[in-house]
Amino acid sequence: MTAISPSAIKELRELTAAGMMDCKKALEETKGDFEAAKDWLRTKGLAKAAKKASRIAAEGLIAVATSGSKAVVIELNSETDFVAKNDEFQKLARDIAQAALATDGSLEAVKKAKLGSSTVEETIANTVAKIGENLNLRRVKLIDAKDGKVYTYIHSAQAEGLGKIGVLVALKGGDEQLGKQISMHIAATKPESLSVETLDQSLVERERKIAAEKARETGKPENIIEKMVEGAIRKYYEQAVLPEQAFVMNPDKKVKDILAEGKAQLLDFTQFTIGEGIEKEQTDFAAEVAAAASGAR
């Protein structure tokens, strides 16, 4: 086998924007011939896929899948909502979710999981080359309820198990109706934590600091300020902590009350919203149209 130097791999990567290991493989397959290696990457669709990787992919689908006590939710992004309605893209999202059930739930493990003769990562790259848009498996969450059950919910469903918001909630006890109601509540309120104890303390301290500054602006005595801050923190818990939230279907009760009535214990939950947290590129559509019209003259 021809010895391939790191500098050669780096140079080919800079020329094609393909992955490091793909460049190494291309040079090995072509015995170090750069032009042949570039053609090899183009043939495999890897160079084309890599060049699209810089585009922002904030659309796409959330997919859920279940097996026994396990359930998984994934976010597969595309550049446009049009592609998310493509049958091939939808099948890919479903297949990835199914493959994820057999992993430990980490993103890296799912990318390495097999879909037929290829890995998930390879299949995504091949689909990029075929569809012509950047695609990205952004995140995965696997929940194993063990002695409970995981309920799934898809909001704004595009097809079975596919949509724009996906929820998993694990309960011990309760029934299907309760599982669905709690799932729908989570989709609507997007809680941050399973309990007060597990809530990110840095978030609590930030809220405490803001509340203290607001309270001091009132000019009230320190002992009153302390009570005002504690009241603000209690209100924050009611917004961020799932059991402390007012139940959307009956705001007179908290989620923990609904769980108690249903003789259910909350074990875990997660919620994915497509594109959440991704900074989307802002475009001026009118300017684009004007520019296109100008160029057509």
mmCIF file of C-alpha atoms in Angstrom:
data_model
loop_
_atom_site.group_PDB
_atom_site.id
_atom_site.type_symbol
_atom_site.label_atom_id
_atom_site.label_comp_id
_atom_site.label_asym_id
_atom_site.label_seq_id
_atom_site.Cartn_x
_atom_site.Cartn_y
_atom_site.Cartn_z
ATOM 1 C CA MET A 1 0.000 0.000 0.000
ATOM 2 C CA THR A 2 1.262 3.476 -0.873
ATOM 3 C CA ALA A 3 2.390 5.476 2.176
ATOM 4 C CA ILE A 4 0.240 8.590 2.505
ATOM 5 C CA SER A 5 1.722 11.554 4.353
ATOM 6 C CA PRO A 6 -0.353 13.718 6.734
ATOM 7 C CA SER A 7 0.513 16.785 4.649
ATOM 8 C CA ALA A 8 -0.941 15.145 1.532
ATOM 9 C CA ILE A 9 -4.140 14.327 3.380
ATOM 10 C CA LYS A 10 -4.345 17.896 4.679
ATOM 11 C CA GLU A 11 -3.822 19.332 1.193
ATOM 12 C CA LEU A 12 -6.529 17.147 -0.350
ATOM 13 C CA ARG A 13 -8.892 18.074 2.458
ATOM 14 C CA GLU A 14 -8.318 21.773 1.794
ATOM 15 C CA LEU A 15 -8.954 21.264 -1.925
ATOM 16 C CA THR A 16 -12.137 19.214 -1.559
ATOM 17 C CA ALA A 17 -13.499 20.029 1.936
ATOM 18 C CA ALA A 18 -14.018 16.285 2.402
ATOM 19 C CA GLY A 19 -13.403 14.556 5.746
ATOM 20 C CA MET A 20 -9.866 13.705 6.861
ATOM 21 C CA MET A 21 -10.409 9.925 6.833
ATOM 22 C CA ASP A 22 -12.186 10.109 3.475
ATOM 23 C CA CYS A 23 -9.178 11.975 2.013
ATOM 24 C CA LYS A 24 -6.804 9.367 3.400
ATOM 25 C CA LYS A 25 -8.927 6.577 1.894
ATOM 26 C CA ALA A 26 -9.086 8.372 -1.469
ATOM 27 C CA LEU A 27 -5.303 8.762 -1.644
ATOM 28 C CA GLU A 28 -4.773 5.138 -0.661
ATOM 29 C CA GLU A 29 -7.227 3.931 -3.308
ATOM 30 C CA THR A 30 -5.551 6.052 -6.012
ATOM 31 C CA LYS A 31 -1.939 5.430 -4.899
ATOM 32 C CA GLY A 32 -1.379 9.081 -4.005
ATOM 33 C CA ASP A 33 -2.635 10.568 -7.317
ATOM 34 C CA PHE A 34 -4.259 13.881 -6.311
ATOM 35 C CA GLU A 35 -6.449 14.331 -9.372
ATOM 36 C CA ALA A 36 -7.605 10.738 -9.237
ATOM 37 C CA ALA A 37 -8.251 11.121 -5.513
ATOM 38 C CA LYS A 38 -10.435 14.183 -6.140
ATOM 39 C CA ASP A 39 -12.388 12.222 -8.746
ATOM 40 C CA TRP A 40 -12.709 9.297 -6.296
ATOM 41 C CA LEU A 41 -14.228 11.624 -3.698
ATOM 42 C CA ARG A 42 -16.595 13.124 -6.248
ATOM 43 C CA THR A 43 -17.648 9.651 -7.380
ATOM 44 C CA LYS A 44 -18.454 8.706 -3.798
ATOM 45 C CA GLY A 45 -20.317 11.989 -3.314
ATOM 46 C CA LEU A 46 -18.097 12.877 -0.372
ATOM 47 C CA ALA A 47 -16.569 16.071 -1.724
ATOM 48 C CA LYS A 48 -19.955 17.369 -2.793
ATOM 49 C CA ALA A 49 -21.461 16.498 0.599
ATOM 50 C CA ALA A 50 -18.654 18.141 2.515
ATOM 51 C CA LYS A 51 -18.895 21.420 0.602
ATOM 52 C CA LYS A 52 -22.512 21.736 1.690
ATOM 53 C CA ALA A 53 -21.620 21.213 5.350
ATOM 54 C CA SER A 54 -21.097 24.933 5.944
ATOM 55 C CA ARG A 55 -24.700 25.728 5.078
ATOM 56 C CA ILE A 56 -27.080 26.239 7.980
ATOM 57 C CA ALA A 57 -29.431 23.281 8.464
ATOM 58 C CA ALA A 58 -32.184 24.414 10.835
ATOM 59 C CA GLU A 59 -35.219 22.700 9.294
ATOM 60 C CA GLY A 60 -35.858 18.964 9.184
ATOM 61 C CA LEU A 61 -37.688 16.473 11.369
ATOM 62 C CA ILE A 62 -37.884 15.072 14.868
ATOM 63 C CA ALA A 63 -38.345 11.276 14.859
ATOM 64 C CA VAL A 64 -39.320 8.952 17.703
ATOM 65 C CA ALA A 65 -39.107 5.167 17.988
ATOM 66 C CA THR A 66 -39.856 2.657 20.755
ATOM 67 C CA SER A 67 -38.880 -0.902 21.648
ATOM 68 C CA GLY A 68 -39.986 -2.483 24.899
ATOM 69 C CA SER A 69 -39.035 -0.244 27.822
ATOM 70 C CA LYS A 70 -36.859 1.949 25.566
ATOM 71 C CA ALA A 71 -37.698 4.969 23.446
ATOM 72 C CA VAL A 72 -35.554 7.372 21.472
ATOM 73 C CA VAL A 73 -35.957 10.792 19.910
ATOM 74 C CA ILE A 74 -33.628 12.214 17.248
ATOM 75 C CA GLU A 75 -33.275 15.522 15.424
ATOM 76 C CA LEU A 76 -32.293 15.270 11.757
ATOM 77 C CA ASN A 77 -31.802 18.688 10.169
ATOM 78 C CA SER A 78 -32.058 19.875 6.581
ATOM 79 C CA GLU A 79 -31.670 23.304 5.015
ATOM 80 C CA THR A 80 -35.292 23.607 3.877
ATOM 81 C CA ASP A 81 -38.683 22.424 5.036
ATOM 82 C CA PHE A 82 -39.284 21.213 1.471
ATOM 83 C CA VAL A 83 -36.670 18.471 1.922
ATOM 84 C CA ALA A 84 -38.247 17.471 5.249
ATOM 85 C CA LYS A 85 -41.337 16.476 3.249
ATOM 86 C CA ASN A 86 -39.249 14.270 0.940
ATOM 87 C CA ASP A 87 -40.044 10.539 1.297
ATOM 88 C CA GLU A 88 -36.363 9.603 1.267
ATOM 89 C CA PHE A 89 -35.542 12.097 4.023
ATOM 90 C CA GLN A 90 -38.458 10.863 6.124
ATOM 91 C CA LYS A 91 -37.379 7.239 5.696
ATOM 92 C CA LEU A 92 -33.838 8.205 6.712
ATOM 93 C CA ALA A 93 -35.130 9.871 9.897
ATOM 94 C CA ARG A 94 -37.187 6.790 10.783
ATOM 95 C CA ASP A 95 -34.315 4.407 10.057
ATOM 96 C CA ILE A 96 -31.886 6.422 12.192
ATOM 97 C CA ALA A 97 -34.330 6.439 15.111
ATOM 98 C CA GLN A 98 -34.736 2.664 14.858
ATOM 99 C CA ALA A 99 -30.969 2.164 14.673
ATOM 100 C CA ALA A 100 -30.494 4.409 17.717
ATOM 101 C CA LEU A 101 -32.558 2.030 19.870
ATOM 102 C CA ALA A 102 -29.736 -0.529 19.674
ATOM 103 C CA THR A 103 -27.073 1.940 20.895
ATOM 104 C CA ASP A 104 -26.194 3.585 24.196
ATOM 105 C CA GLY A 105 -27.948 6.720 22.956
ATOM 106 C CA SER A 106 -24.823 8.829 22.445
ATOM 107 C CA LEU A 107 -24.588 10.849 19.229
ATOM 108 C CA GLU A 108 -21.285 9.238 18.258
ATOM 109 C CA ALA A 109 -22.630 5.721 18.781
ATOM 110 C CA VAL A 110 -25.682 6.464 16.631
ATOM 111 C CA LYS A 111 -23.524 7.893 13.836
ATOM 112 C CA LYS A 112 -21.504 4.655 13.832
ATOM 113 C CA ALA A 113 -24.598 2.415 13.930
ATOM 114 C CA LYS A 114 -25.299 0.347 10.833
ATOM 115 C CA LEU A 115 -28.013 1.026 8.277
ATOM 116 C CA GLY A 116 -27.613 -1.921 5.945
ATOM 117 C CA SER A 117 -23.999 -2.086 4.771
ATOM 118 C CA SER A 118 -23.230 1.554 5.661
ATOM 119 C CA THR A 119 -23.071 3.513 8.888
ATOM 120 C CA VAL A 120 -25.609 6.199 9.730
ATOM 121 C CA GLU A 121 -22.939 8.837 9.097
ATOM 122 C CA GLU A 122 -22.100 7.399 5.668
ATOM 123 C CA THR A 123 -25.773 7.105 4.756
ATOM 124 C CA ILE A 124 -26.345 10.755 5.640
ATOM 125 C CA ALA A 125 -23.359 11.790 3.479
ATOM 126 C CA ASN A 126 -24.706 9.764 0.553
ATOM 127 C CA THR A 127 -28.155 11.304 0.998
ATOM 128 C CA VAL A 128 -26.607 14.802 0.993
ATOM 129 C CA ALA A 129 -25.049 14.049 -2.378
ATOM 130 C CA LYS A 130 -28.370 12.770 -3.720
ATOM 131 C CA ILE A 131 -30.738 15.395 -2.288
ATOM 132 C CA GLY A 132 -28.359 18.322 -2.729
ATOM 133 C CA GLU A 133 -28.795 19.872 0.715
ATOM 134 C CA ASN A 134 -26.747 19.853 3.886
ATOM 135 C CA LEU A 135 -28.159 17.334 6.378
ATOM 136 C CA ASN A 136 -27.105 16.961 9.983
ATOM 137 C CA LEU A 137 -27.905 14.485 12.748
ATOM 138 C CA ARG A 138 -27.834 17.051 15.540
ATOM 139 C CA ARG A 139 -28.875 15.251 18.713
ATOM 140 C CA VAL A 140 -30.237 12.027 20.174
ATOM 141 C CA LYS A 141 -31.846 11.115 23.485
ATOM 142 C CA LEU A 142 -32.522 7.532 24.590
ATOM 143 C CA ILE A 143 -34.603 6.746 27.668
ATOM 144 C CA ASP A 144 -34.905 3.270 29.182
ATOM 145 C CA ALA A 145 -37.733 3.188 31.736
ATOM 146 C CA LYS A 146 -36.815 -0.353 32.888
ATOM 147 C CA ASP A 147 -39.576 -0.929 35.451
ATOM 148 C CA GLY A 148 -41.776 1.770 33.904
ATOM 149 C CA LYS A 149 -42.887 2.816 30.417
ATOM 150 C CA VAL A 150 -41.791 5.545 28.005
ATOM 151 C CA TYR A 151 -44.576 7.427 26.239
ATOM 152 C CA THR A 152 -43.917 9.329 23.028
ATOM 153 C CA TYR A 153 -45.661 12.285 21.453
ATOM 154 C CA ILE A 154 -45.155 14.107 18.166
ATOM 155 C CA HIS A 155 -46.581 17.579 17.681
ATOM 156 C CA SER A 156 -47.157 19.033 14.190
ATOM 157 C CA ALA A 157 -46.812 15.518 12.797
ATOM 158 C CA GLN A 158 -45.645 15.230 9.177
ATOM 159 C CA ALA A 159 -46.112 11.438 9.168
ATOM 160 C CA GLU A 160 -46.201 8.581 11.681
ATOM 161 C CA GLY A 161 -43.504 9.207 14.306
ATOM 162 C CA LEU A 162 -42.219 12.328 12.531
ATOM 163 C CA GLY A 163 -42.833 16.005 13.219
ATOM 164 C CA LYS A 164 -41.526 19.337 14.454
ATOM 165 C CA ILE A 165 -41.683 18.658 18.218
ATOM 166 C CA GLY A 166 -40.957 15.293 19.834
ATOM 167 C CA VAL A 167 -41.452 14.308 23.473
ATOM 168 C CA LEU A 168 -40.459 11.282 25.550
ATOM 169 C CA VAL A 169 -41.760 10.880 29.094
ATOM 170 C CA ALA A 170 -41.020 7.896 31.331
ATOM 171 C CA LEU A 171 -43.558 7.023 34.014
ATOM 172 C CA LYS A 172 -43.820 4.290 36.601
ATOM 173 C CA GLY A 173 -47.520 3.614 36.998
ATOM 174 C CA GLY A 174 -50.283 5.567 35.327
ATOM 175 C CA ASP A 175 -51.779 4.667 31.963
ATOM 176 C CA GLU A 176 -51.726 5.592 28.270
ATOM 177 C CA GLN A 177 -54.048 8.548 28.728
ATOM 178 C CA LEU A 178 -51.911 10.045 31.489
ATOM 179 C CA GLY A 179 -48.742 9.422 29.472
ATOM 180 C CA LYS A 180 -50.218 11.256 26.490
ATOM 181 C CA GLN A 181 -51.469 14.167 28.602
ATOM 182 C CA ILE A 182 -48.112 14.691 30.316
ATOM 183 C CA SER A 183 -46.349 14.430 26.940
ATOM 184 C CA MET A 184 -48.609 17.062 25.418
ATOM 185 C CA HIS A 185 -48.044 19.291 28.445
ATOM 186 C CA ILE A 186 -44.258 19.012 27.984
ATOM 187 C CA ALA A 187 -44.565 19.903 24.283
ATOM 188 C CA ALA A 188 -46.492 23.040 25.228
ATOM 189 C CA THR A 189 -44.411 24.248 28.202
ATOM 190 C CA LYS A 190 -40.867 22.971 27.429
ATOM 191 C CA PRO A 191 -39.769 22.440 31.051
ATOM 192 C CA GLU A 192 -36.053 22.533 31.835
ATOM 193 C CA SER A 193 -35.794 20.025 34.670
ATOM 194 C CA LEU A 194 -37.198 16.856 36.240
ATOM 195 C CA SER A 195 -36.980 18.322 39.764
ATOM 196 C CA VAL A 196 -35.839 21.366 41.726
ATOM 197 C CA GLU A 197 -32.731 19.408 42.776
ATOM 198 C CA THR A 198 -31.676 18.581 39.221
ATOM 199 C CA LEU A 199 -32.239 22.089 37.850
ATOM 200 C CA ASP A 200 -29.015 23.716 36.650
ATOM 201 C CA GLN A 201 -27.888 25.779 39.634
ATOM 202 C CA SER A 202 -26.218 28.352 37.409
ATOM 203 C CA LEU A 203 -29.681 29.149 36.003
ATOM 204 C CA VAL A 204 -31.094 29.459 39.519
ATOM 205 C CA GLU A 205 -28.293 31.802 40.585
ATOM 206 C CA ARG A 206 -28.818 33.957 37.501
ATOM 207 C CA GLU A 207 -32.527 34.264 38.305
ATOM 208 C CA ARG A 208 -31.689 35.018 41.933
ATOM 209 C CA LYS A 209 -29.290 37.794 40.911
ATOM 210 C CA ILE A 210 -31.809 39.376 38.533
ATOM 211 C CA ALA A 211 -34.557 39.162 41.156
ATOM 212 C CA ALA A 212 -32.315 40.752 43.802
ATOM 213 C CA GLU A 213 -31.388 43.661 41.529
ATOM 214 C CA LYS A 214 -35.050 44.301 40.685
ATOM 215 C CA ALA A 215 -36.043 44.098 44.353
ATOM 216 C CA ARG A 216 -33.339 46.569 45.448
ATOM 217 C CA GLU A 217 -34.616 49.086 42.914
ATOM 218 C CA THR A 218 -37.806 49.300 44.998
ATOM 219 C CA GLY A 219 -35.826 50.727 47.931
ATOM 220 C CA LYS A 220 -37.422 48.319 50.403
ATOM 221 C CA PRO A 221 -35.581 46.996 53.502
ATOM 222 C CA GLU A 222 -33.187 44.041 53.119
ATOM 223 C CA ASN A 223 -35.473 41.590 54.943
ATOM 224 C CA ILE A 224 -38.289 42.421 52.512
ATOM 225 C CA ILE A 225 -35.913 42.121 49.551
ATOM 226 C CA GLU A 226 -34.982 38.596 50.681
ATOM 227 C CA LYS A 227 -38.648 37.583 50.738
ATOM 228 C CA MET A 228 -39.176 39.128 47.290
ATOM 229 C CA VAL A 229 -36.210 37.171 45.907
ATOM 230 C CA GLU A 230 -37.429 33.885 47.379
ATOM 231 C CA GLY A 231 -40.856 34.543 45.882
ATOM 232 C CA ALA A 232 -39.277 35.150 42.479
ATOM 233 C CA ILE A 233 -37.317 31.894 42.736
ATOM 234 C CA ARG A 234 -40.473 29.955 43.627
ATOM 235 C CA LYS A 235 -42.136 31.438 40.553
ATOM 236 C CA TYR A 236 -39.114 30.435 38.449
ATOM 237 C CA TYR A 237 -39.412 26.842 39.714
ATOM 238 C CA GLU A 238 -43.060 26.871 38.662
ATOM 239 C CA GLN A 239 -41.966 27.827 35.134
ATOM 240 C CA ALA A 240 -38.880 25.593 34.761
ATOM 241 C CA VAL A 241 -39.488 22.426 36.809
ATOM 242 C CA LEU A 242 -41.962 19.978 35.280
ATOM 243 C CA PRO A 243 -43.733 18.732 38.457
ATOM 244 C CA GLU A 244 -44.082 22.318 39.727
ATOM 245 C CA GLN A 245 -45.721 23.642 36.551
ATOM 246 C CA ALA A 246 -49.425 24.408 36.329
ATOM 247 C CA PHE A 247 -50.979 21.618 34.254
ATOM 248 C CA VAL A 248 -52.003 23.066 30.873
ATOM 249 C CA MET A 249 -55.254 21.073 30.753
ATOM 250 C CA ASN A 250 -56.220 22.148 34.271
ATOM 251 C CA PRO A 251 -54.193 25.169 35.446
ATOM 252 C CA ASP A 252 -55.731 24.930 38.939
ATOM 253 C CA LYS A 253 -53.525 21.886 39.529
ATOM 254 C CA LYS A 254 -49.815 21.283 39.226
ATOM 255 C CA VAL A 255 -48.298 18.458 37.194
ATOM 256 C CA LYS A 256 -47.259 16.727 40.429
ATOM 257 C CA ASP A 257 -50.924 16.706 41.501
ATOM 258 C CA ILE A 258 -51.989 15.104 38.224
ATOM 259 C CA LEU A 259 -49.261 12.469 38.605
ATOM 260 C CA ALA A 260 -50.346 11.715 42.173
ATOM 261 C CA GLU A 261 -53.984 11.345 41.096
ATOM 262 C CA GLY A 262 -52.877 8.942 38.354
ATOM 263 C CA LYS A 263 -50.717 6.989 40.822
ATOM 264 C CA ALA A 264 -47.686 7.638 38.618
ATOM 265 C CA GLN A 265 -44.062 8.484 39.332
ATOM 266 C CA LEU A 266 -42.148 10.700 36.893
ATOM 267 C CA LEU A 267 -38.865 8.970 35.954
ATOM 268 C CA ASP A 268 -37.475 11.050 33.095
ATOM 269 C CA PHE A 269 -38.444 13.190 30.126
ATOM 270 C CA THR A 270 -37.018 15.051 27.159
ATOM 271 C CA GLN A 271 -38.347 17.393 24.500
ATOM 272 C CA PHE A 272 -36.827 18.256 21.104
ATOM 273 C CA THR A 273 -38.048 21.120 18.931
ATOM 274 C CA ILE A 274 -36.672 21.238 15.398
ATOM 275 C CA GLY A 275 -33.970 23.858 14.936
ATOM 276 C CA GLU A 276 -34.154 24.974 18.581
ATOM 277 C CA GLY A 277 -31.102 27.055 19.438
ATOM 278 C CA ILE A 278 -29.761 27.177 15.862
ATOM 279 C CA GLU A 279 -29.083 30.675 14.636
ATOM 280 C CA LYS A 280 -30.822 30.797 11.289
ATOM 281 C CA GLU A 281 -29.423 32.868 8.475
ATOM 282 C CA GLN A 282 -31.511 35.989 7.930
ATOM 283 C CA THR A 283 -32.184 36.809 4.302
ATOM 284 C CA ASP A 284 -33.834 39.803 2.675
ATOM 285 C CA PHE A 285 -36.175 38.154 0.188
ATOM 286 C CA ALA A 286 -37.052 41.429 -1.550
ATOM 287 C CA ALA A 287 -33.355 42.203 -2.016
ATOM 288 C CA GLU A 288 -32.755 38.713 -3.425
ATOM 289 C CA VAL A 289 -35.570 39.157 -5.959
ATOM 290 C CA ALA A 290 -34.244 42.603 -6.953
ATOM 291 C CA ALA A 291 -30.736 41.241 -7.365
ATOM 292 C CA ALA A 292 -31.983 38.339 -9.469
ATOM 293 C CA ALA A 293 -34.035 40.685 -11.660
ATOM 294 C CA SER A 294 -31.046 42.989 -12.089
ATOM 295 C CA GLY A 295 -28.840 40.077 -13.115
ATOM 296 C CA ALA A 296 -31.375 38.891 -15.663
ATOM 297 C CA ARG A 297 -31.300 42.177 -17.621
#
